[in-house]
Structure formats: C-alpha cells, structure tokens
mmCIF file of C-alpha atoms in Angstrom:
data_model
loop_
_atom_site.group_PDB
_atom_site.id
_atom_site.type_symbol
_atom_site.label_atom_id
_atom_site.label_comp_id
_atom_site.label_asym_id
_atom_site.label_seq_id
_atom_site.Cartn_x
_atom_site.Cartn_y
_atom_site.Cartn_z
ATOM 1 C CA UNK F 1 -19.919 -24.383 0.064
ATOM 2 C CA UNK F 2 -17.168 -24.389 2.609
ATOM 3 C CA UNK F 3 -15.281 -21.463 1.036
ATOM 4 C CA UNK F 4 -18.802 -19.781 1.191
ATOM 5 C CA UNK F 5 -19.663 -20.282 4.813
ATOM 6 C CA UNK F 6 -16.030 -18.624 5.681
ATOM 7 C CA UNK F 7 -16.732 -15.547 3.642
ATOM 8 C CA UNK F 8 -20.220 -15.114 5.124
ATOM 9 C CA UNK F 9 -18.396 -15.123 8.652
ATOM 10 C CA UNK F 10 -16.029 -12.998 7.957
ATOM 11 C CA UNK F 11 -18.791 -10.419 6.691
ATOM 12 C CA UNK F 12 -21.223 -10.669 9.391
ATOM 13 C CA UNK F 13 -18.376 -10.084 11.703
ATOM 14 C CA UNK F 14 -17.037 -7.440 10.078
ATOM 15 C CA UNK F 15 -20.345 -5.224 9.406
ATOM 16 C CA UNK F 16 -21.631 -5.776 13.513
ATOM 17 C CA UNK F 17 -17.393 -4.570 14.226
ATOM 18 C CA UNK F 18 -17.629 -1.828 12.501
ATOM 19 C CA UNK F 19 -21.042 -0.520 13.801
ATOM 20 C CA UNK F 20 -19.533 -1.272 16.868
ATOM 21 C CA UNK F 21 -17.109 1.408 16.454
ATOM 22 C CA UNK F 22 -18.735 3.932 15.668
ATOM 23 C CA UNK F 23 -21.435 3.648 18.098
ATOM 24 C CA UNK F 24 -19.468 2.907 21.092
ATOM 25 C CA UNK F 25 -19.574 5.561 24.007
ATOM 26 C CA UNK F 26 -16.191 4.764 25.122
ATOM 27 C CA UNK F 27 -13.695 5.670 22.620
ATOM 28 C CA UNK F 28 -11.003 3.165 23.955
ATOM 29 C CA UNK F 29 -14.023 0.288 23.422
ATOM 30 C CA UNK F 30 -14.153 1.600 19.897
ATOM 31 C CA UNK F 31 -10.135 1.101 19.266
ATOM 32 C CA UNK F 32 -10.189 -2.243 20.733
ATOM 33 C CA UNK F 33 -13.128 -3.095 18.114
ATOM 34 C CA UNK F 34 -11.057 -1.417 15.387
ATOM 35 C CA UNK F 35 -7.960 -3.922 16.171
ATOM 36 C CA UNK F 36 -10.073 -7.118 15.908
ATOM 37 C CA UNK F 37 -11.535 -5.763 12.756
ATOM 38 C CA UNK F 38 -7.961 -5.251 11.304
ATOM 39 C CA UNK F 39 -7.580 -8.995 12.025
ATOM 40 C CA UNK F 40 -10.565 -9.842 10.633
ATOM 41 C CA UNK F 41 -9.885 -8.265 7.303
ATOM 42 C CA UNK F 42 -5.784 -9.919 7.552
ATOM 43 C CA UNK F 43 -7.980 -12.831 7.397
ATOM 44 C CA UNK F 44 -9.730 -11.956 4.467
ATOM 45 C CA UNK F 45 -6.382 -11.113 2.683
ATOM 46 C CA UNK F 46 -5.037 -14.347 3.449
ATOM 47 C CA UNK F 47 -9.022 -15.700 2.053
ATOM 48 C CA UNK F 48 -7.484 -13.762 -1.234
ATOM 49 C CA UNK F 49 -4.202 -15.258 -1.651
ATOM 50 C CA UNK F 50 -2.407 -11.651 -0.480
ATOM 51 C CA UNK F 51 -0.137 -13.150 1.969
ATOM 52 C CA UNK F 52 2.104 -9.831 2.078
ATOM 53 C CA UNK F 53 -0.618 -7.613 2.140
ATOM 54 C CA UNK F 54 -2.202 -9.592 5.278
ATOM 55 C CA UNK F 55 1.203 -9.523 7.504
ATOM 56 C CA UNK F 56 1.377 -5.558 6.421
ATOM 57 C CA UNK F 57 -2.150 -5.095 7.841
ATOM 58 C CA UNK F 58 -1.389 -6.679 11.018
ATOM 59 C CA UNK F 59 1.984 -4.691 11.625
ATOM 60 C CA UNK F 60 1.264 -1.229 9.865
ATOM 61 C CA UNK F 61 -2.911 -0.769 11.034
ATOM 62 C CA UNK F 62 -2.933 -3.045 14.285
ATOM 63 C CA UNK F 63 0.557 -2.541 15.512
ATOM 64 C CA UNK F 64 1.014 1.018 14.201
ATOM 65 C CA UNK F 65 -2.187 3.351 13.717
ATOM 66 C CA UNK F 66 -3.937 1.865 16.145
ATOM 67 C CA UNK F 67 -0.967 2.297 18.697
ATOM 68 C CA UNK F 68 -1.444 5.929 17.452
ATOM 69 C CA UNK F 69 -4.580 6.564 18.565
ATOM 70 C CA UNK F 70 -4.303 4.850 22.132
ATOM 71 C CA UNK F 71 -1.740 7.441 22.766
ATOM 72 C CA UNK F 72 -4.131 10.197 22.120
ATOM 73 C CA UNK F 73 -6.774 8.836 23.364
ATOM 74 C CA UNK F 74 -4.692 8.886 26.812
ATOM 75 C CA UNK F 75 -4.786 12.841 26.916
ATOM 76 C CA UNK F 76 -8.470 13.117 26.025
ATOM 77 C CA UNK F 77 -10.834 13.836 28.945
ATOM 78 C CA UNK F 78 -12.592 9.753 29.222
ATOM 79 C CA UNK F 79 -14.815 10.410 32.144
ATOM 80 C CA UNK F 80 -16.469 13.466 29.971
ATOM 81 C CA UNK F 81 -15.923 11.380 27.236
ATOM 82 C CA UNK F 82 -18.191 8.759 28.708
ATOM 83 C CA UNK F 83 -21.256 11.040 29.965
ATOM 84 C CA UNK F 84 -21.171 13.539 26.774
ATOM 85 C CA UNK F 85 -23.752 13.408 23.415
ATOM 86 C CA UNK F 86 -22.403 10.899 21.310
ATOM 87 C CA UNK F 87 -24.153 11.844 18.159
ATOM 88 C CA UNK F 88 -25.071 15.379 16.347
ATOM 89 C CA UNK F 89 -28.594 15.954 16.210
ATOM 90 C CA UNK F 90 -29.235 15.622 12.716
ATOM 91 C CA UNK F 91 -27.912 11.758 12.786
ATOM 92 C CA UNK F 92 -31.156 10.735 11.169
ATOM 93 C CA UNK F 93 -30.373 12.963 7.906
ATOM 94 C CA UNK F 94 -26.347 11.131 7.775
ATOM 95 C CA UNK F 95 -28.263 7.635 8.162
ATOM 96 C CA UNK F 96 -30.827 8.704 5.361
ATOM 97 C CA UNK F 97 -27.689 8.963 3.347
ATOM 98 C CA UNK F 98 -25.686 6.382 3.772
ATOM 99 C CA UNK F 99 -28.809 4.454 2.954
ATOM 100 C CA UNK F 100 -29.024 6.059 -0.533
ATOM 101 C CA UNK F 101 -25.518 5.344 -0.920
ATOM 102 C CA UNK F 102 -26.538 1.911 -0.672
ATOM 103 C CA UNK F 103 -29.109 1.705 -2.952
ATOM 104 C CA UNK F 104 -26.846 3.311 -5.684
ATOM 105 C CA UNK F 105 -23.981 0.900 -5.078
ATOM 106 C CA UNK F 106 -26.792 -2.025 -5.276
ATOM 107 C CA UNK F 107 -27.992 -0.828 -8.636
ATOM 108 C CA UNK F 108 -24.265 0.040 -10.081
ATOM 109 C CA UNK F 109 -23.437 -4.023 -9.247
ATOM 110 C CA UNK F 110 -26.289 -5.305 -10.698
ATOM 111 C CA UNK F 111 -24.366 -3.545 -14.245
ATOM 112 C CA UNK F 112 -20.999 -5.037 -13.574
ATOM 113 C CA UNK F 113 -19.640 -6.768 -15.899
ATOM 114 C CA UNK F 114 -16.002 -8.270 -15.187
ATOM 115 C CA UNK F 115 -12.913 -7.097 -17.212
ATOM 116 C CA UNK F 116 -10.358 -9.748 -18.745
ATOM 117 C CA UNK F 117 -8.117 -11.333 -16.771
ATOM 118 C CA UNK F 118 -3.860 -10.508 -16.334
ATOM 119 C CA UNK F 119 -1.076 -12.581 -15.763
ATOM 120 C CA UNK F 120 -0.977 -13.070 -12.311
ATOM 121 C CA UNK F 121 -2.591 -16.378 -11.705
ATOM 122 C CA UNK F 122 -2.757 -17.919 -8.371
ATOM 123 C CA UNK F 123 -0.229 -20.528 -9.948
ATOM 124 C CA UNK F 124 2.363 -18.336 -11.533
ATOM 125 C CA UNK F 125 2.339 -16.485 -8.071
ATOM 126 C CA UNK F 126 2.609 -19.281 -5.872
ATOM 127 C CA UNK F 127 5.843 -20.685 -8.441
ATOM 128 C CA UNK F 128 7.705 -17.678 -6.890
ATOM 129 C CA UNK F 129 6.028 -16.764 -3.402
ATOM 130 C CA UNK F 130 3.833 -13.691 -3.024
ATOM 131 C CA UNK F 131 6.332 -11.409 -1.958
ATOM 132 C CA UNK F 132 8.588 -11.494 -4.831
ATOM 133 C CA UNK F 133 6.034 -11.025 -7.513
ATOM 134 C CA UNK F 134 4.829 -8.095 -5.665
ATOM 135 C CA UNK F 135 7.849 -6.728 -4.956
ATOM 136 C CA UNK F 136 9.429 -6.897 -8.412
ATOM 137 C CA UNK F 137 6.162 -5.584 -9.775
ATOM 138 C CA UNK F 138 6.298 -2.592 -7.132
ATOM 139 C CA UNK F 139 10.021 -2.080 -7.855
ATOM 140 C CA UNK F 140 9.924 -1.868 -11.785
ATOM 141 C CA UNK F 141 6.725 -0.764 -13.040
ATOM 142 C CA UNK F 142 5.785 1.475 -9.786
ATOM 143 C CA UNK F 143 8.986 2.768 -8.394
ATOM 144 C CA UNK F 144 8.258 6.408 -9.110
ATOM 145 C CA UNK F 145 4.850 6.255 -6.990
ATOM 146 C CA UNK F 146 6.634 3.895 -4.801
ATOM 147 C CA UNK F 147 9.340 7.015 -4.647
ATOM 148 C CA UNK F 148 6.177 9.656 -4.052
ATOM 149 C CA UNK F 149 5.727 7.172 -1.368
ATOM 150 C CA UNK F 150 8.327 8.138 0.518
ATOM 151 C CA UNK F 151 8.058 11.554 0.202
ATOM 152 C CA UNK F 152 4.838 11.319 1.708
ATOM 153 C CA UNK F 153 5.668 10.070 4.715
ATOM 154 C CA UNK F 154 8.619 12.503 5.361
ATOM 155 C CA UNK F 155 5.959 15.376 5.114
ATOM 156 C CA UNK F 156 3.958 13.318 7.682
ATOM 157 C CA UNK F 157 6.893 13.109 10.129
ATOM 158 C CA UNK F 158 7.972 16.632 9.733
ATOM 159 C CA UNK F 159 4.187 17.959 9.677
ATOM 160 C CA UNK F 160 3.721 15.655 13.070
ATOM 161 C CA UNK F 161 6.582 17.295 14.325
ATOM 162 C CA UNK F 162 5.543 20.828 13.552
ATOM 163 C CA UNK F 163 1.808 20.738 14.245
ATOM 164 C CA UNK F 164 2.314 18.411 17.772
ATOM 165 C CA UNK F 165 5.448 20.610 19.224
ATOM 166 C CA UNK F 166 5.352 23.432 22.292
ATOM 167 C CA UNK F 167 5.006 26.761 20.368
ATOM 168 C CA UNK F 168 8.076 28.864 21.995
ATOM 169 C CA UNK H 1 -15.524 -19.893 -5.278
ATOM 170 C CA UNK H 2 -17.214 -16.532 -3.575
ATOM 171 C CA UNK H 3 -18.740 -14.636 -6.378
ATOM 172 C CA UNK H 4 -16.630 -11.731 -6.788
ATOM 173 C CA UNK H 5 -20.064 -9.180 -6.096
ATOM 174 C CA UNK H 6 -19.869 -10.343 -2.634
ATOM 175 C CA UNK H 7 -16.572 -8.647 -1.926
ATOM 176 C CA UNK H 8 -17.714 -5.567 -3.469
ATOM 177 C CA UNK H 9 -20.991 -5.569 -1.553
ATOM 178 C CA UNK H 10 -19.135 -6.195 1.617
ATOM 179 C CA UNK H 11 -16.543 -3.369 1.232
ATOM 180 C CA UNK H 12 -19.733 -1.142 0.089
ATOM 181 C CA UNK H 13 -21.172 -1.567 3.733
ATOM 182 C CA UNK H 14 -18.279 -1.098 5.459
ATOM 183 C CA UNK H 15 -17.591 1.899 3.317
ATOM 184 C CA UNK H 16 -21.007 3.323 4.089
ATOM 185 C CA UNK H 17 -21.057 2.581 7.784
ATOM 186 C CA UNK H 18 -17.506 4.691 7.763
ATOM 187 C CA UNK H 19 -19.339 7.655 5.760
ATOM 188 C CA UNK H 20 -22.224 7.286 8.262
ATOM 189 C CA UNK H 21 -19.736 7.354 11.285
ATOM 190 C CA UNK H 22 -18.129 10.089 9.889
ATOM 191 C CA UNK H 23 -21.052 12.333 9.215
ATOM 192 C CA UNK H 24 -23.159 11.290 12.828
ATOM 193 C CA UNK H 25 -20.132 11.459 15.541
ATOM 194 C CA UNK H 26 -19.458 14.233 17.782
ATOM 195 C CA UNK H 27 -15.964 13.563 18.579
ATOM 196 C CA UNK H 28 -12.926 13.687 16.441
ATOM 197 C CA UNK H 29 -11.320 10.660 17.149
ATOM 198 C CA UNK H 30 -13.884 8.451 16.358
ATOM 199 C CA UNK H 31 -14.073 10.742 13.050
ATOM 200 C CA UNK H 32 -10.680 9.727 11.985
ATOM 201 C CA UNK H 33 -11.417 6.275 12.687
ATOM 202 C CA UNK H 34 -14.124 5.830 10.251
ATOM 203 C CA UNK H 35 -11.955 7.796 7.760
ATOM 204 C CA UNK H 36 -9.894 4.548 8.781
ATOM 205 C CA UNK H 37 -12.683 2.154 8.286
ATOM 206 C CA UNK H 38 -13.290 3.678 4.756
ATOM 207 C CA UNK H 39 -9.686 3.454 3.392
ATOM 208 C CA UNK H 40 -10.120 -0.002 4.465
ATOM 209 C CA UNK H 41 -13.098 -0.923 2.841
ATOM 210 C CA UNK H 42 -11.588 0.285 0.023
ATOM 211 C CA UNK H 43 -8.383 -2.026 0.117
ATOM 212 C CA UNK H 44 -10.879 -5.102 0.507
ATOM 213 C CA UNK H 45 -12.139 -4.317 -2.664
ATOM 214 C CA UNK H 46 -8.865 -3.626 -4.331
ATOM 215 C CA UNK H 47 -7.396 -7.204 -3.217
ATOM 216 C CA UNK H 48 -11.032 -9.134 -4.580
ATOM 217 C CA UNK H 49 -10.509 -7.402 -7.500
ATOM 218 C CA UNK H 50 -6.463 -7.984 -7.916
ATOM 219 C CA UNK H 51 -7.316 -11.259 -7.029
ATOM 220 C CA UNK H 52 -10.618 -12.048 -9.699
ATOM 221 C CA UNK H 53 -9.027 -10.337 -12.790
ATOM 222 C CA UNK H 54 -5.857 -12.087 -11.791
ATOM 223 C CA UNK H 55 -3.641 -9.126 -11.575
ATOM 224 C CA UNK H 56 -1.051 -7.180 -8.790
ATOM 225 C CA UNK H 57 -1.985 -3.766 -9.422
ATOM 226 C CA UNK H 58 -4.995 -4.135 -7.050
ATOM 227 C CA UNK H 59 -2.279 -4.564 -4.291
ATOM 228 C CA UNK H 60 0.390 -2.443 -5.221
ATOM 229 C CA UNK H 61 -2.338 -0.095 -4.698
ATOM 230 C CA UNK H 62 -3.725 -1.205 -1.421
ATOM 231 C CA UNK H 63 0.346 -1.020 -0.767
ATOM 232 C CA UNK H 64 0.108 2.703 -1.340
ATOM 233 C CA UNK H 65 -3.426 3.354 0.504
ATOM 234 C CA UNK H 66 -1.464 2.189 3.605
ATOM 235 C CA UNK H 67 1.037 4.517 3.092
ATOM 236 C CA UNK H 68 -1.164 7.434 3.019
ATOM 237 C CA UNK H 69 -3.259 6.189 5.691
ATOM 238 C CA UNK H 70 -0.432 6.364 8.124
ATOM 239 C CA UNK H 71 0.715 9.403 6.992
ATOM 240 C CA UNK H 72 -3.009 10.658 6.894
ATOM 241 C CA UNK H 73 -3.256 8.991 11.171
ATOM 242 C CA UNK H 74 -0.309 10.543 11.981
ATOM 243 C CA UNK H 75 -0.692 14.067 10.584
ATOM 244 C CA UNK H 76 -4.601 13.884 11.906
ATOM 245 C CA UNK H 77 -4.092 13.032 15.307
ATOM 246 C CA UNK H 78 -1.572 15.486 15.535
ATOM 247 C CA UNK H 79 -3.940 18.331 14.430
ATOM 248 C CA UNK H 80 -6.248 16.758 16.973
ATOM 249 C CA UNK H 81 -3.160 17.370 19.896
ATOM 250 C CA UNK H 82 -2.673 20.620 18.962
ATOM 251 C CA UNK H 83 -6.520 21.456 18.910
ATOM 252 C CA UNK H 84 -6.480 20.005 22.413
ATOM 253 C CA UNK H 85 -3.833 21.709 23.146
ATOM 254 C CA UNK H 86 -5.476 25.260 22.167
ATOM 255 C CA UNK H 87 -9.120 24.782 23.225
ATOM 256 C CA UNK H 88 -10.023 21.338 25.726
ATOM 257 C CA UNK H 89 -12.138 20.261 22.399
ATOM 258 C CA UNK H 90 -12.605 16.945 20.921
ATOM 259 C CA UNK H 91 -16.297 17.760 19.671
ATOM 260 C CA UNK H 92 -17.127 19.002 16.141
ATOM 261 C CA UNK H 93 -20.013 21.215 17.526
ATOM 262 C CA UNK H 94 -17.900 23.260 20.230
ATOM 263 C CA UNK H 95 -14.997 24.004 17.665
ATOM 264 C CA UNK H 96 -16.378 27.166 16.041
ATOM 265 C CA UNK H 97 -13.195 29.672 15.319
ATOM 266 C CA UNK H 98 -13.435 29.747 11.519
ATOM 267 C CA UNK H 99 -17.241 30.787 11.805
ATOM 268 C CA UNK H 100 -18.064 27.757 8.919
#
C-alpha cells in the first residue's frame, strides 16, 4: 500500500511538471520546472534501487544541462519572450496526436507479457553496492559502446566550439 | 510492489506530453526541452524494466542516453546561439531560409 501511495505521488507530480513546462510563457519558469522534475525522477531511481543512476541525474541533467540552458536563455529577448504566441496554430492537430499515441501505448500494455528474469537481484546487488556491479558490468561487457561514448562527446565539444564561435 | 505497467504507463505520458511540446511550441528552447523530457521518459522506463526483469542492461543504457543527451544539449543550444546570432529568431515560424 505504502510503496503504492509513493509511486502515485511521484506520478501525479511528475505529469502536472511536465505540462508545466511546456506550457509556461516564461521560458526561465519552464527551466525551473524542468529542475524539480529531474529531482523528482532521482527520486524515482532511488524508488528502483538505481542509486548511481539517481546521483548521475542530479549532477549531469540538474547541475549540467539545465545550467546549459540558463545560459542561453540569458541572451534570448525575455520581455518579447513574455508577450509573443506561445503556441503554433495548428496545436489542436499535435494534441489530437499525442492522444492517439496514447491510445496505442494503452492497447500495446494490455499485450505485455514480462520476459524472464537475469541475475541481478536486488540481493546480489546490494552484497557488492550498486556502483560496482554497474561499473564492472559497463567496463567488461560494454566498454566498446562505453568507448563510442567518449567519442561522442568530443564531437559535441568540438561541434560546440565550431557552431558557437565568432566567424572571422 | 508497484506493478511494473505503472512505470511504463507513466513514462508513456511523459513521453507523449514531450512529443506534444515538441510539435505545439513556437520557440526553440522550449523545443529542446521536451526533446529533454522525452529522453527522460525513456530512462524511467529503462530503470523499471532493469529493475523488474532483474537485470543492469536497462541502466547501462540509461548510462549511455545521458551521454547523448548532453552531447545532444550542448550541440543544440549551440545551433540555437548561432541562429541567434544570424537572424534575432527563437521561433520555428519566422525561421524560413531553407524554404521547407
């Protein structure tokens, strides 16, 4: 019951954050949203027995993305910002479909049927703390994607870099 | 225990509500965010999952997601600067050079 009444918390929060954001006028409003909603799903995480996972949301989304996109939001134009359209004209039609999308994920759940079950138990993780397991699964069985990984994000610096610099 | 649908119903929404921000908003910024929103929804999903069949693969992807969603943030918002940068436009509607 307990365990029940927290989950149902954390989802009604979660759905009214996230239309929130994206029917906020003020785009800072909307960021500020965003960074409770990151907390609210590190809560989930923890809910799930990811410890890891739920200190990598808080420091990668909250402290780093979301730091990202205060900056920019600082050169946009907030006071045009505030009195401009906020939706396209044809919102009804984008509604419409995310409705149908819905209805399609309804009917694909009610056809689930759960795979069999790994290794991992909540025991045999907790005999040798979260991060390890993950870790020496990441480092052994993924360490080329993890190595992909990396290369990813060096294209992101140097694209930042190229894209965001004076043209001269 | 949560039945494991619940997750999966609850990342659907959010997931949806992303799609709908994405499709509905004028500005870009809020555009990227609810490309944010989705990616999340996703990783919800991914960790009920890793955590009902008992298995890490669930979160060594969700690991990887966040990867590319930073990388994704960063190179976006820079694309965004540099479109500011160019034209004074953060609305989908007034950016019309590639006639689309």
């Amino acid at each position: 019951m307990l365990p029940n009444l927290f989950f149902g918390y954390f989802a009604i929060v979660m759905v009214v954050l996230s239309l929130l954001i994206i029917t906020r006028r003020n785009p800072v409003h909307s960021v500020l949203w965003m960074l409770v909603l990151f907390f609210h799903i590190a809560g989930l995480y923890l809910f799930l027995n990811a410890e890891f996972l739920a200190a990598v949301q808080v420091i990668l989304y909250a402290g780093a993305i979301l730091v990202l996109f205060l900056f920019v939001i600082m050169m946009l134009n907030l006071k045009e910002e505030i009195t401009a359209e906020r939706f396209i004209g044809e919102w009804p039609i984008g509604v419409a479909l995310g409705i149908s999308i819905i209805m399609l994920v309804y009917f694909a759940l009610s056809k689930f049927i759960q795979g069999p079950v790994g290794q991992y138990t909540i025991e045999a993780i907790n005999k040798e703390t979260h991060t390890k397991t993950i870790g020496r699964v990441l480092y052994t069985e993924y360490l080329f994607p993890f190595e992909i990984a990396s290369l990813i994000l060096l294209i992101a610096i140097v694209g930042a870099i190229v894209l965001a610099k004076k043209r001269g | 225990m949560v039945p494991l649908d619940w997750y999966i119903g609850l990342s659907a929404v959010i997931f949806v509500i992303g799609v709908v921000g994405f499709i509905i908003r004028r500005n870009i910024l809020i555009m990227l965010m609810s490309v944010e929103l989705m990616l999340n929804s996703v990783n919800i999903s991914l960790v009920a999952f890793s955590h009902y069949l008992q298995d890490l693969r669930g979160q060594i992807f969700v690991f990887f997601i966040i990867t590319v969603a930073a990388a994704e943030a960063a190179i976006g918002l820079a694309i965004l600067v540099a479109l500011f940068k160019n034209k004074a436009a953060v609305h989908t509607d007034e950016i019309t050079e590639m006639k689309g």
